[in-house]
């Protein structure tokens, strides 16, 4: 995860010249894709290189007002372990469909598009240029920077968070787990409408890598003071149409996975 200096040029295709050409930083990202020859990467704008943002609208149909990004993800379109080509586009297909309708309902998603990646002038492969599921995405779309951000691979049941570093999350978790907690108490800590949209969206796309993995939530410390979820990694969505998905979601037998 060490960062390395890199010069990034981005061409949208609207002109012959580069939309931007600037020094920045990069690191390898991802999980299974780290084993690929062409790896997923994160690129960071940094003030010490001249500009602390990548300027431009990268997803004009999905994020027309997001014209500055602190960082961007370049995700490999070929994921290790996938058994067919259809699986590698499920996240992009799902997130794009969600983005098209996001003006009608409130949900945090990752906008993305296909790009052709060239390293040192040599074409590598088609990649996905997408928003990150972190503080930078929250800032770009909500203009909120003072947040508490939690990402886990075990749902909200994880116990490893320090109360001094994550006081709001620990309080939320303790309230959620208490047998005496009420809906009103939870509604004071959770953006209920956004949460319902998040869960119903995951269920609609039949994502089997949820809700016990890929959990990303953030808390606005100064504004709403409520938790919101970010849709992340829908590669395992649109599962077998005959699979008893709601049994899986509610952990009700019979189901196998």
mmCIF file of C-alpha atoms in Angstrom:
data_model
loop_
_atom_site.group_PDB
_atom_site.id
_atom_site.type_symbol
_atom_site.label_atom_id
_atom_site.label_comp_id
_atom_site.label_asym_id
_atom_site.label_seq_id
_atom_site.Cartn_x
_atom_site.Cartn_y
_atom_site.Cartn_z
ATOM 1 C CA UNK A 1 0.000 0.000 0.000
ATOM 2 C CA UNK A 2 2.966 2.338 -0.286
ATOM 3 C CA UNK A 3 2.295 5.352 -2.457
ATOM 4 C CA UNK A 4 4.464 6.132 -5.442
ATOM 5 C CA UNK A 5 4.706 9.368 -7.486
ATOM 6 C CA UNK A 6 3.061 9.226 -10.881
ATOM 7 C CA UNK A 7 2.035 11.629 -13.641
ATOM 8 C CA UNK A 8 -1.592 11.180 -14.683
ATOM 9 C CA UNK A 9 -3.111 12.293 -17.965
ATOM 10 C CA UNK A 10 -6.850 11.973 -18.467
ATOM 11 C CA UNK A 11 -8.549 12.207 -21.876
ATOM 12 C CA UNK A 12 -12.331 12.226 -21.945
ATOM 13 C CA UNK A 13 -12.523 12.078 -25.730
ATOM 14 C CA UNK A 14 -14.254 15.446 -26.016
ATOM 15 C CA UNK A 15 -11.053 17.148 -27.190
ATOM 16 C CA UNK A 16 -7.662 16.123 -28.565
ATOM 17 C CA UNK A 17 -5.895 17.501 -25.504
ATOM 18 C CA UNK A 18 -5.789 16.073 -21.987
ATOM 19 C CA UNK A 19 -8.541 17.110 -19.578
ATOM 20 C CA UNK A 20 -5.812 17.235 -16.970
ATOM 21 C CA UNK A 21 -2.149 16.374 -16.796
ATOM 22 C CA UNK A 22 -0.752 16.476 -13.279
ATOM 23 C CA UNK A 23 1.663 14.936 -10.853
ATOM 24 C CA UNK A 24 -0.006 12.775 -8.220
ATOM 25 C CA UNK A 25 0.467 9.572 -6.235
ATOM 26 C CA UNK A 26 -0.712 6.013 -6.703
ATOM 27 C CA UNK A 27 -0.847 2.701 -4.863
ATOM 28 C CA UNK A 28 -2.133 -0.797 -5.581
ATOM 29 C CA UNK A 29 -5.624 -1.547 -4.246
ATOM 30 C CA UNK A 30 -8.170 -4.323 -4.223
ATOM 31 C CA UNK A 31 -8.185 -7.822 -2.829
ATOM 32 C CA UNK A 32 -8.370 -10.693 -5.318
ATOM 33 C CA UNK A 33 -7.331 -8.410 -8.183
ATOM 34 C CA UNK A 34 -3.893 -7.901 -6.605
ATOM 35 C CA UNK A 35 -2.968 -11.211 -8.212
ATOM 36 C CA UNK A 36 -3.693 -9.869 -11.703
ATOM 37 C CA UNK A 37 -0.968 -8.736 -14.074
ATOM 38 C CA UNK A 38 -2.755 -5.365 -14.388
ATOM 39 C CA UNK A 39 -3.770 -4.363 -10.882
ATOM 40 C CA UNK A 40 -6.388 -2.014 -9.502
ATOM 41 C CA UNK A 41 -4.997 1.322 -8.328
ATOM 42 C CA UNK A 42 -5.888 4.402 -6.333
ATOM 43 C CA UNK A 43 -4.614 7.754 -7.574
ATOM 44 C CA UNK A 44 -4.366 10.724 -5.204
ATOM 45 C CA UNK A 45 -4.184 14.411 -5.951
ATOM 46 C CA UNK A 46 -1.779 16.116 -3.563
ATOM 47 C CA UNK A 47 -1.168 19.797 -2.886
ATOM 48 C CA UNK A 48 2.587 19.289 -2.630
ATOM 49 C CA UNK A 49 2.533 18.300 -6.303
ATOM 50 C CA UNK A 50 0.618 21.446 -7.282
ATOM 51 C CA UNK A 51 -3.115 20.638 -7.064
ATOM 52 C CA UNK A 52 -5.031 18.899 -4.296
ATOM 53 C CA UNK A 53 -7.942 17.934 -6.593
ATOM 54 C CA UNK A 54 -8.567 16.243 -9.903
ATOM 55 C CA UNK A 55 -10.832 18.747 -11.604
ATOM 56 C CA UNK A 56 -13.534 17.699 -14.022
ATOM 57 C CA UNK A 57 -16.868 15.919 -14.243
ATOM 58 C CA UNK A 58 -15.982 12.272 -14.744
ATOM 59 C CA UNK A 59 -19.506 10.833 -14.584
ATOM 60 C CA UNK A 60 -21.658 13.496 -16.230
ATOM 61 C CA UNK A 61 -24.818 11.370 -16.293
ATOM 62 C CA UNK A 62 -24.422 10.110 -12.721
ATOM 63 C CA UNK A 63 -22.615 12.883 -10.833
ATOM 64 C CA UNK A 64 -23.088 16.077 -12.880
ATOM 65 C CA UNK A 65 -22.249 18.326 -9.907
ATOM 66 C CA UNK A 66 -19.199 16.445 -8.649
ATOM 67 C CA UNK A 67 -16.470 18.469 -10.369
ATOM 68 C CA UNK A 68 -13.603 17.911 -7.925
ATOM 69 C CA UNK A 69 -12.148 14.646 -6.629
ATOM 70 C CA UNK A 70 -9.441 14.198 -4.018
ATOM 71 C CA UNK A 71 -8.774 10.648 -5.202
ATOM 72 C CA UNK A 72 -10.029 8.163 -7.785
ATOM 73 C CA UNK A 73 -10.093 4.374 -8.079
ATOM 74 C CA UNK A 74 -8.986 2.630 -11.255
ATOM 75 C CA UNK A 75 -10.399 -0.840 -10.806
ATOM 76 C CA UNK A 76 -9.442 -3.851 -12.846
ATOM 77 C CA UNK A 77 -12.297 -5.081 -15.017
ATOM 78 C CA UNK A 78 -10.906 -8.606 -14.679
ATOM 79 C CA UNK A 79 -11.316 -10.033 -11.182
ATOM 80 C CA UNK A 80 -9.491 -13.138 -9.990
ATOM 81 C CA UNK A 81 -11.834 -15.978 -9.126
ATOM 82 C CA UNK A 82 -14.698 -14.965 -11.403
ATOM 83 C CA UNK A 83 -15.959 -17.871 -13.464
ATOM 84 C CA UNK A 84 -17.274 -15.937 -16.445
ATOM 85 C CA UNK A 85 -17.018 -12.552 -18.100
ATOM 86 C CA UNK A 86 -20.533 -11.521 -17.031
ATOM 87 C CA UNK A 87 -19.549 -11.446 -13.372
ATOM 88 C CA UNK A 88 -16.881 -8.790 -13.825
ATOM 89 C CA UNK A 89 -19.360 -6.169 -15.037
ATOM 90 C CA UNK A 90 -22.041 -6.717 -12.390
ATOM 91 C CA UNK A 91 -20.775 -4.034 -10.023
ATOM 92 C CA UNK A 92 -20.535 -1.437 -12.789
ATOM 93 C CA UNK A 93 -23.910 -2.402 -14.254
ATOM 94 C CA UNK A 94 -25.626 -2.275 -10.861
ATOM 95 C CA UNK A 95 -23.987 0.944 -9.681
ATOM 96 C CA UNK A 96 -24.713 2.689 -12.979
ATOM 97 C CA UNK A 97 -28.367 1.635 -12.925
ATOM 98 C CA UNK A 98 -28.619 2.888 -9.330
ATOM 99 C CA UNK A 99 -26.972 6.158 -10.292
ATOM 100 C CA UNK A 100 -29.442 6.738 -13.112
ATOM 101 C CA UNK A 101 -32.300 6.651 -10.606
ATOM 102 C CA UNK A 102 -30.517 8.283 -7.666
ATOM 103 C CA UNK A 103 -32.176 11.629 -8.335
ATOM 104 C CA UNK A 104 -35.466 9.977 -7.392
ATOM 105 C CA UNK A 105 -34.286 8.390 -4.167
ATOM 106 C CA UNK A 106 -31.520 9.005 -1.638
ATOM 107 C CA UNK A 107 -28.704 6.437 -1.612
ATOM 108 C CA UNK A 108 -24.897 6.606 -1.636
ATOM 109 C CA UNK A 109 -23.438 4.723 -4.609
ATOM 110 C CA UNK A 110 -20.153 4.633 -6.528
ATOM 111 C CA UNK A 111 -20.287 6.287 -9.932
ATOM 112 C CA UNK A 112 -18.035 4.653 -12.517
ATOM 113 C CA UNK A 113 -17.211 4.450 -16.195
ATOM 114 C CA UNK A 114 -14.985 2.449 -18.515
ATOM 115 C CA UNK A 115 -11.563 3.866 -19.402
ATOM 116 C CA UNK A 116 -8.625 2.604 -21.416
ATOM 117 C CA UNK A 117 -5.557 2.364 -19.200
ATOM 118 C CA UNK A 118 -2.166 3.119 -20.725
ATOM 119 C CA UNK A 119 1.070 2.875 -18.719
ATOM 120 C CA UNK A 120 4.075 4.682 -20.160
ATOM 121 C CA UNK A 121 2.167 5.022 -23.418
ATOM 122 C CA UNK A 122 1.333 1.324 -23.744
ATOM 123 C CA UNK A 123 -2.290 0.159 -23.661
ATOM 124 C CA UNK A 124 -2.951 -2.326 -20.845
ATOM 125 C CA UNK A 125 -6.678 -3.079 -20.706
ATOM 126 C CA UNK A 126 -10.119 -1.551 -20.156
ATOM 127 C CA UNK A 127 -10.535 -0.508 -16.518
ATOM 128 C CA UNK A 128 -13.300 1.017 -14.385
ATOM 129 C CA UNK A 129 -12.717 4.600 -13.277
ATOM 130 C CA UNK A 130 -14.862 4.980 -10.184
ATOM 131 C CA UNK A 131 -15.517 6.881 -7.022
ATOM 132 C CA UNK A 132 -13.985 5.508 -3.868
ATOM 133 C CA UNK A 133 -16.163 4.269 -1.006
ATOM 134 C CA UNK A 134 -14.506 6.493 1.586
ATOM 135 C CA UNK A 135 -14.179 9.997 3.009
ATOM 136 C CA UNK A 136 -13.215 11.454 -0.375
ATOM 137 C CA UNK A 137 -16.479 10.288 -1.974
ATOM 138 C CA UNK A 138 -18.451 11.750 0.936
ATOM 139 C CA UNK A 139 -16.654 15.073 0.547
ATOM 140 C CA UNK A 140 -17.141 15.180 -3.233
ATOM 141 C CA UNK A 141 -20.894 14.560 -3.065
ATOM 142 C CA UNK A 142 -22.050 15.787 0.347
ATOM 143 C CA UNK A 143 -19.402 18.484 0.918
ATOM 144 C CA UNK A 144 -18.892 17.038 4.404
ATOM 145 C CA UNK A 145 -15.366 16.471 5.720
ATOM 146 C CA UNK A 146 -15.731 15.973 9.482
ATOM 147 C CA UNK A 147 -16.981 12.384 9.542
ATOM 148 C CA UNK A 148 -16.491 9.092 11.316
ATOM 149 C CA UNK A 149 -15.881 6.383 8.734
ATOM 150 C CA UNK A 150 -16.082 2.620 9.293
ATOM 151 C CA UNK A 151 -15.428 -0.232 6.857
ATOM 152 C CA UNK A 152 -15.686 -3.856 7.959
ATOM 153 C CA UNK A 153 -15.928 -7.300 6.386
ATOM 154 C CA UNK A 154 -18.075 -8.735 9.187
ATOM 155 C CA UNK A 155 -21.136 -6.496 9.190
ATOM 156 C CA UNK A 156 -21.670 -4.132 12.110
ATOM 157 C CA UNK A 157 -20.889 -6.826 14.657
ATOM 158 C CA UNK A 158 -17.143 -6.258 14.651
ATOM 159 C CA UNK A 159 -15.644 -5.633 18.105
ATOM 160 C CA UNK A 160 -12.218 -4.250 17.249
ATOM 161 C CA UNK A 161 -12.990 -0.524 17.169
ATOM 162 C CA UNK A 162 -11.454 1.729 19.803
ATOM 163 C CA UNK A 163 -14.014 3.837 21.655
ATOM 164 C CA UNK A 164 -11.645 6.813 21.701
ATOM 165 C CA UNK A 165 -11.165 6.704 17.945
ATOM 166 C CA UNK A 166 -14.732 5.660 17.007
ATOM 167 C CA UNK A 167 -16.992 6.922 19.825
ATOM 168 C CA UNK A 168 -20.099 7.354 17.649
ATOM 169 C CA UNK A 169 -19.773 3.909 16.093
ATOM 170 C CA UNK A 170 -19.285 2.197 19.457
ATOM 171 C CA UNK A 171 -22.348 3.994 20.830
ATOM 172 C CA UNK A 172 -24.369 3.042 17.746
ATOM 173 C CA UNK A 173 -23.290 -0.596 17.982
ATOM 174 C CA UNK A 174 -24.088 -0.827 21.703
ATOM 175 C CA UNK A 175 -27.529 0.695 21.149
ATOM 176 C CA UNK A 176 -28.224 -1.632 18.220
ATOM 177 C CA UNK A 177 -27.291 -4.696 20.267
ATOM 178 C CA UNK A 178 -29.202 -3.679 23.377
ATOM 179 C CA UNK A 179 -32.469 -5.621 23.883
ATOM 180 C CA UNK A 180 -33.968 -2.438 25.358
ATOM 181 C CA UNK A 181 -33.265 -0.140 22.408
ATOM 182 C CA UNK A 182 -36.231 1.342 20.559
ATOM 183 C CA UNK A 183 -36.922 2.375 16.985
ATOM 184 C CA UNK A 184 -36.931 6.015 18.087
ATOM 185 C CA UNK A 185 -33.435 5.664 19.539
ATOM 186 C CA UNK A 186 -32.115 4.070 16.361
ATOM 187 C CA UNK A 187 -33.825 6.699 14.200
ATOM 188 C CA UNK A 188 -31.883 9.380 16.069
ATOM 189 C CA UNK A 189 -28.604 7.767 14.964
ATOM 190 C CA UNK A 190 -29.450 6.383 11.508
ATOM 191 C CA UNK A 191 -30.691 8.136 8.372
ATOM 192 C CA UNK A 192 -33.653 5.774 8.173
ATOM 193 C CA UNK A 193 -34.824 6.720 4.688
ATOM 194 C CA UNK A 194 -31.343 6.328 3.186
ATOM 195 C CA UNK A 195 -30.883 3.040 5.056
ATOM 196 C CA UNK A 196 -34.146 1.615 3.695
ATOM 197 C CA UNK A 197 -33.081 2.639 0.211
ATOM 198 C CA UNK A 198 -29.710 0.973 0.736
ATOM 199 C CA UNK A 199 -31.156 -2.341 1.949
ATOM 200 C CA UNK A 200 -33.905 -2.462 -0.677
ATOM 201 C CA UNK A 201 -31.352 -1.739 -3.415
ATOM 202 C CA UNK A 202 -29.053 -4.539 -2.235
ATOM 203 C CA UNK A 203 -32.049 -6.883 -2.095
ATOM 204 C CA UNK A 204 -33.345 -5.820 -5.514
ATOM 205 C CA UNK A 205 -29.997 -6.697 -7.102
ATOM 206 C CA UNK A 206 -29.825 -9.919 -5.034
ATOM 207 C CA UNK A 207 -26.324 -9.275 -3.730
ATOM 208 C CA UNK A 208 -25.090 -12.365 -1.841
ATOM 209 C CA UNK A 209 -21.938 -10.580 -0.607
ATOM 210 C CA UNK A 210 -24.082 -8.517 1.766
ATOM 211 C CA UNK A 211 -24.894 -7.726 4.594
ATOM 212 C CA UNK A 212 -22.091 -9.695 6.229
ATOM 213 C CA UNK A 213 -19.350 -8.277 4.024
ATOM 214 C CA UNK A 214 -18.516 -5.007 2.244
ATOM 215 C CA UNK A 215 -20.060 -2.840 4.949
ATOM 216 C CA UNK A 216 -19.120 0.842 4.631
ATOM 217 C CA UNK A 217 -20.826 3.428 6.826
ATOM 218 C CA UNK A 218 -20.143 7.064 7.695
ATOM 219 C CA UNK A 219 -21.346 9.506 10.315
ATOM 220 C CA UNK A 220 -21.715 13.266 9.854
ATOM 221 C CA UNK A 221 -20.308 14.713 13.077
ATOM 222 C CA UNK A 222 -21.399 18.307 12.529
ATOM 223 C CA UNK A 223 -24.479 18.149 10.298
ATOM 224 C CA UNK A 224 -27.109 15.419 10.405
ATOM 225 C CA UNK A 225 -25.264 13.425 13.104
ATOM 226 C CA UNK A 226 -26.607 10.237 11.568
ATOM 227 C CA UNK A 227 -25.122 7.116 9.998
ATOM 228 C CA UNK A 228 -25.379 6.358 6.286
ATOM 229 C CA UNK A 229 -24.344 3.276 4.277
ATOM 230 C CA UNK A 230 -22.422 3.255 0.988
ATOM 231 C CA UNK A 231 -23.175 0.662 -1.698
ATOM 232 C CA UNK A 232 -19.944 -1.183 -2.344
ATOM 233 C CA UNK A 233 -18.782 -4.111 -4.459
ATOM 234 C CA UNK A 234 -21.865 -5.540 -6.160
ATOM 235 C CA UNK A 235 -19.874 -8.138 -8.120
ATOM 236 C CA UNK A 236 -21.911 -10.886 -6.444
ATOM 237 C CA UNK A 237 -25.261 -9.341 -7.346
ATOM 238 C CA UNK A 238 -27.876 -10.691 -9.761
ATOM 239 C CA UNK A 239 -27.397 -14.153 -8.335
ATOM 240 C CA UNK A 240 -29.182 -17.326 -9.468
ATOM 241 C CA UNK A 241 -32.829 -16.317 -10.144
ATOM 242 C CA UNK A 242 -34.045 -19.497 -8.413
ATOM 243 C CA UNK A 243 -31.950 -18.916 -5.302
ATOM 244 C CA UNK A 244 -34.032 -18.260 -2.112
ATOM 245 C CA UNK A 245 -32.458 -14.842 -1.628
ATOM 246 C CA UNK A 246 -34.688 -13.553 1.143
ATOM 247 C CA UNK A 247 -34.021 -16.697 3.155
ATOM 248 C CA UNK A 248 -30.326 -15.935 2.762
ATOM 249 C CA UNK A 249 -30.807 -12.301 3.721
ATOM 250 C CA UNK A 250 -32.772 -13.167 6.855
ATOM 251 C CA UNK A 251 -30.723 -16.312 7.600
ATOM 252 C CA UNK A 252 -33.858 -18.411 7.429
ATOM 253 C CA UNK A 253 -33.606 -22.020 6.305
ATOM 254 C CA UNK A 254 -33.583 -23.444 3.715
ATOM 255 C CA UNK A 255 -30.702 -21.828 1.880
ATOM 256 C CA UNK A 256 -27.127 -22.730 1.024
ATOM 257 C CA UNK A 257 -24.240 -20.537 -0.019
#
